[in-house]
mmCIF file of C-alpha atoms in Angstrom:
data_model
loop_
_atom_site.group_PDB
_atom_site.id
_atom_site.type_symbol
_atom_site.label_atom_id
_atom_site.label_comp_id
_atom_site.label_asym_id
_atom_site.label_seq_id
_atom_site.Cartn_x
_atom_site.Cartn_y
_atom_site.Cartn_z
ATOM 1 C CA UNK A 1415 -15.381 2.851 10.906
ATOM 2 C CA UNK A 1416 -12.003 2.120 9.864
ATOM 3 C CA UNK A 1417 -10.083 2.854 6.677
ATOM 4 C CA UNK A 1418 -9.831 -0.972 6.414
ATOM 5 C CA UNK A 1419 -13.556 -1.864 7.414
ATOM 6 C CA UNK A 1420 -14.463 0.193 4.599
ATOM 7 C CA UNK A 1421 -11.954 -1.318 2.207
ATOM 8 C CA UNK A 1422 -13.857 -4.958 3.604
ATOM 9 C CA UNK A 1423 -17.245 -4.016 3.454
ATOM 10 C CA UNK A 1424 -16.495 -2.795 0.005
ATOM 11 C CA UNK A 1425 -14.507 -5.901 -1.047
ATOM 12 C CA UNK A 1426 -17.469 -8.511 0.638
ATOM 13 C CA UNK A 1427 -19.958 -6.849 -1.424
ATOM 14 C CA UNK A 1428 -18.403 -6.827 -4.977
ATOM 15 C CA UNK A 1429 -17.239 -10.169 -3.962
ATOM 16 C CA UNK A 1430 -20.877 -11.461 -3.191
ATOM 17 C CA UNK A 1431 -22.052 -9.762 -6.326
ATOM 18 C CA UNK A 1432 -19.929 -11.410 -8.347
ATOM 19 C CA UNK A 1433 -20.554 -14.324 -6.891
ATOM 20 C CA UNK A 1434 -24.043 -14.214 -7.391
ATOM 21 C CA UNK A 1435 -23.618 -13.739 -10.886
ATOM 22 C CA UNK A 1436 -20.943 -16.452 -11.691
ATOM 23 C CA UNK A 1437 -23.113 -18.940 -9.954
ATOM 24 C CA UNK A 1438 -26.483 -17.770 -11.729
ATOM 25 C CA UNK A 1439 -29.768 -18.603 -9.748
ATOM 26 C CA UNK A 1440 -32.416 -20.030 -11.610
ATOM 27 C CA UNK A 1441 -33.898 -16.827 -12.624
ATOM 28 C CA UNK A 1442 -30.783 -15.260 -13.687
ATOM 29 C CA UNK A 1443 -29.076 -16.337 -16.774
ATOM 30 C CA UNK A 1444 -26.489 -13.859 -18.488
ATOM 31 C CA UNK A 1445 -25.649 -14.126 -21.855
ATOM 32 C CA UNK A 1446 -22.062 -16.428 -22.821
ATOM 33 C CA UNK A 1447 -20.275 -12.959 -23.703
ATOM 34 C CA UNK A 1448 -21.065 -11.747 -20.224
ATOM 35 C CA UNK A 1449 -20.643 -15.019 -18.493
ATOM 36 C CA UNK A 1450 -17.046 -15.257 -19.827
ATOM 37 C CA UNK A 1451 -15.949 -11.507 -19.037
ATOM 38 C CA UNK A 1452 -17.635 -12.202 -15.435
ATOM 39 C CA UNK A 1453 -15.302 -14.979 -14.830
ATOM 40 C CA UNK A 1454 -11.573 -13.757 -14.737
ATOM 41 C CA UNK A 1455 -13.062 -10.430 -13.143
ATOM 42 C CA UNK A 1456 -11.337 -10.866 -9.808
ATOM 43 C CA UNK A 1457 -7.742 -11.255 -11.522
ATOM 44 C CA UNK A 1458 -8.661 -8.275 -13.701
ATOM 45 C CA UNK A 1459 -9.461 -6.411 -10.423
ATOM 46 C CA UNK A 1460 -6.435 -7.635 -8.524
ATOM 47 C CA UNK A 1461 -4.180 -6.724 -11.393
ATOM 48 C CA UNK A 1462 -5.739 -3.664 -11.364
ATOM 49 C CA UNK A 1463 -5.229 -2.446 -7.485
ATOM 50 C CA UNK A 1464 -1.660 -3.904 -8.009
ATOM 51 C CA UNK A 1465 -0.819 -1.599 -10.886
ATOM 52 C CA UNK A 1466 -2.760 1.438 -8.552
ATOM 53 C CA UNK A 1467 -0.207 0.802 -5.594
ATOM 54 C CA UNK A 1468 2.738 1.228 -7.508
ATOM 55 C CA UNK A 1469 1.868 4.176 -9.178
ATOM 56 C CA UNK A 1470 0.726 5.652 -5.678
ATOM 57 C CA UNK A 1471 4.407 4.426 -4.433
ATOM 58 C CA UNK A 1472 6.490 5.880 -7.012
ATOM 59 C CA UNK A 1473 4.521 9.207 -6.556
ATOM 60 C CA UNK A 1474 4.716 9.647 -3.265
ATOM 61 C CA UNK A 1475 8.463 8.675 -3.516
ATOM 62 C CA UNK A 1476 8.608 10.886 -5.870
ATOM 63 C CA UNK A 1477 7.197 13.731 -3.868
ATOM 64 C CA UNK A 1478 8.632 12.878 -0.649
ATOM 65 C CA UNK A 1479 9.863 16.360 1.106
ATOM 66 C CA UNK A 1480 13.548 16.750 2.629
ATOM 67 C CA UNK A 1481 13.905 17.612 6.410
ATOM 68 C CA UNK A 1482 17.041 19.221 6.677
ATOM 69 C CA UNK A 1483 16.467 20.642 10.086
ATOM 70 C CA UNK A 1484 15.725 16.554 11.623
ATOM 71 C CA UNK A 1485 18.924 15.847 9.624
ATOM 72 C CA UNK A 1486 21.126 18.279 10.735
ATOM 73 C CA UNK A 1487 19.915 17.480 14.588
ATOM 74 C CA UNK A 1488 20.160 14.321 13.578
ATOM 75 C CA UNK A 1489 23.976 15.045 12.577
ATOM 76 C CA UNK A 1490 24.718 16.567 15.720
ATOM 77 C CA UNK A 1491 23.505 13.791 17.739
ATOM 78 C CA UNK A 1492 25.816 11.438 15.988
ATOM 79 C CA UNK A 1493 28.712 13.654 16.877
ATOM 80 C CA UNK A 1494 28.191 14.128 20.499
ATOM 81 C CA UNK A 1495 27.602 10.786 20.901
ATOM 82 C CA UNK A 1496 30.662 9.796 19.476
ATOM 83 C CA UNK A 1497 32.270 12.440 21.274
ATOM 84 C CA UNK A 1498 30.588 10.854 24.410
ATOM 85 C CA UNK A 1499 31.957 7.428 23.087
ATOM 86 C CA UNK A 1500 35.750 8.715 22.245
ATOM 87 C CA UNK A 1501 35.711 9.975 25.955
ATOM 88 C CA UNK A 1502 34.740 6.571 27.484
ATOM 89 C CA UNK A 1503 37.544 5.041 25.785
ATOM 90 C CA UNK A 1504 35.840 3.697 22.322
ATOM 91 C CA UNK A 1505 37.889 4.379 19.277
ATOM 92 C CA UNK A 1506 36.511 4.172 16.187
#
């Protein structure tokens, strides 16, 4: 199962619970204090998982490790091809 199923099989089921108790079936009746928490709970959630992404963003950003081995290859690359471009007649 896939990182995402997961995420959608997760997601479906809060999403049908909630459901199920915003639309109250006949047995079911939640108090009004409830009723109105239960009803911008999605936003609150979504706000929520917004605010979690950044923060996972900015740290890996902030965490992200140098390879200054791929960039000095990397450098050298550049240059011969260059070189192989100044030899075919490109100036630059």
């Amino acid at each position: 199962m896939t990182k995402l199923t997961q995420w959608l099989c997760g997601l479906a089921l809060l999403g049908s619970a909630w459901a199920a108790l915003t639309l109250a079936p006949p047995g079911l009746r939640l108090p009004a204090p409830y009723q109105q928490a239960l009803l911008p709970l999605p936003v609150y959630l979504l706000v929520a998982f917004g605010c979690y992404s950044l923060a996972t963003v900015g740290y890996r950003l902030a965490t992200f490790n140098d390879c200054e081995e791929a960039a000095a290859e990397l450098q050298e690359h550049i240059s011969a091809a260059r070189e192989d471009l100044r030899r075919r007649g490109l100036r630059f």
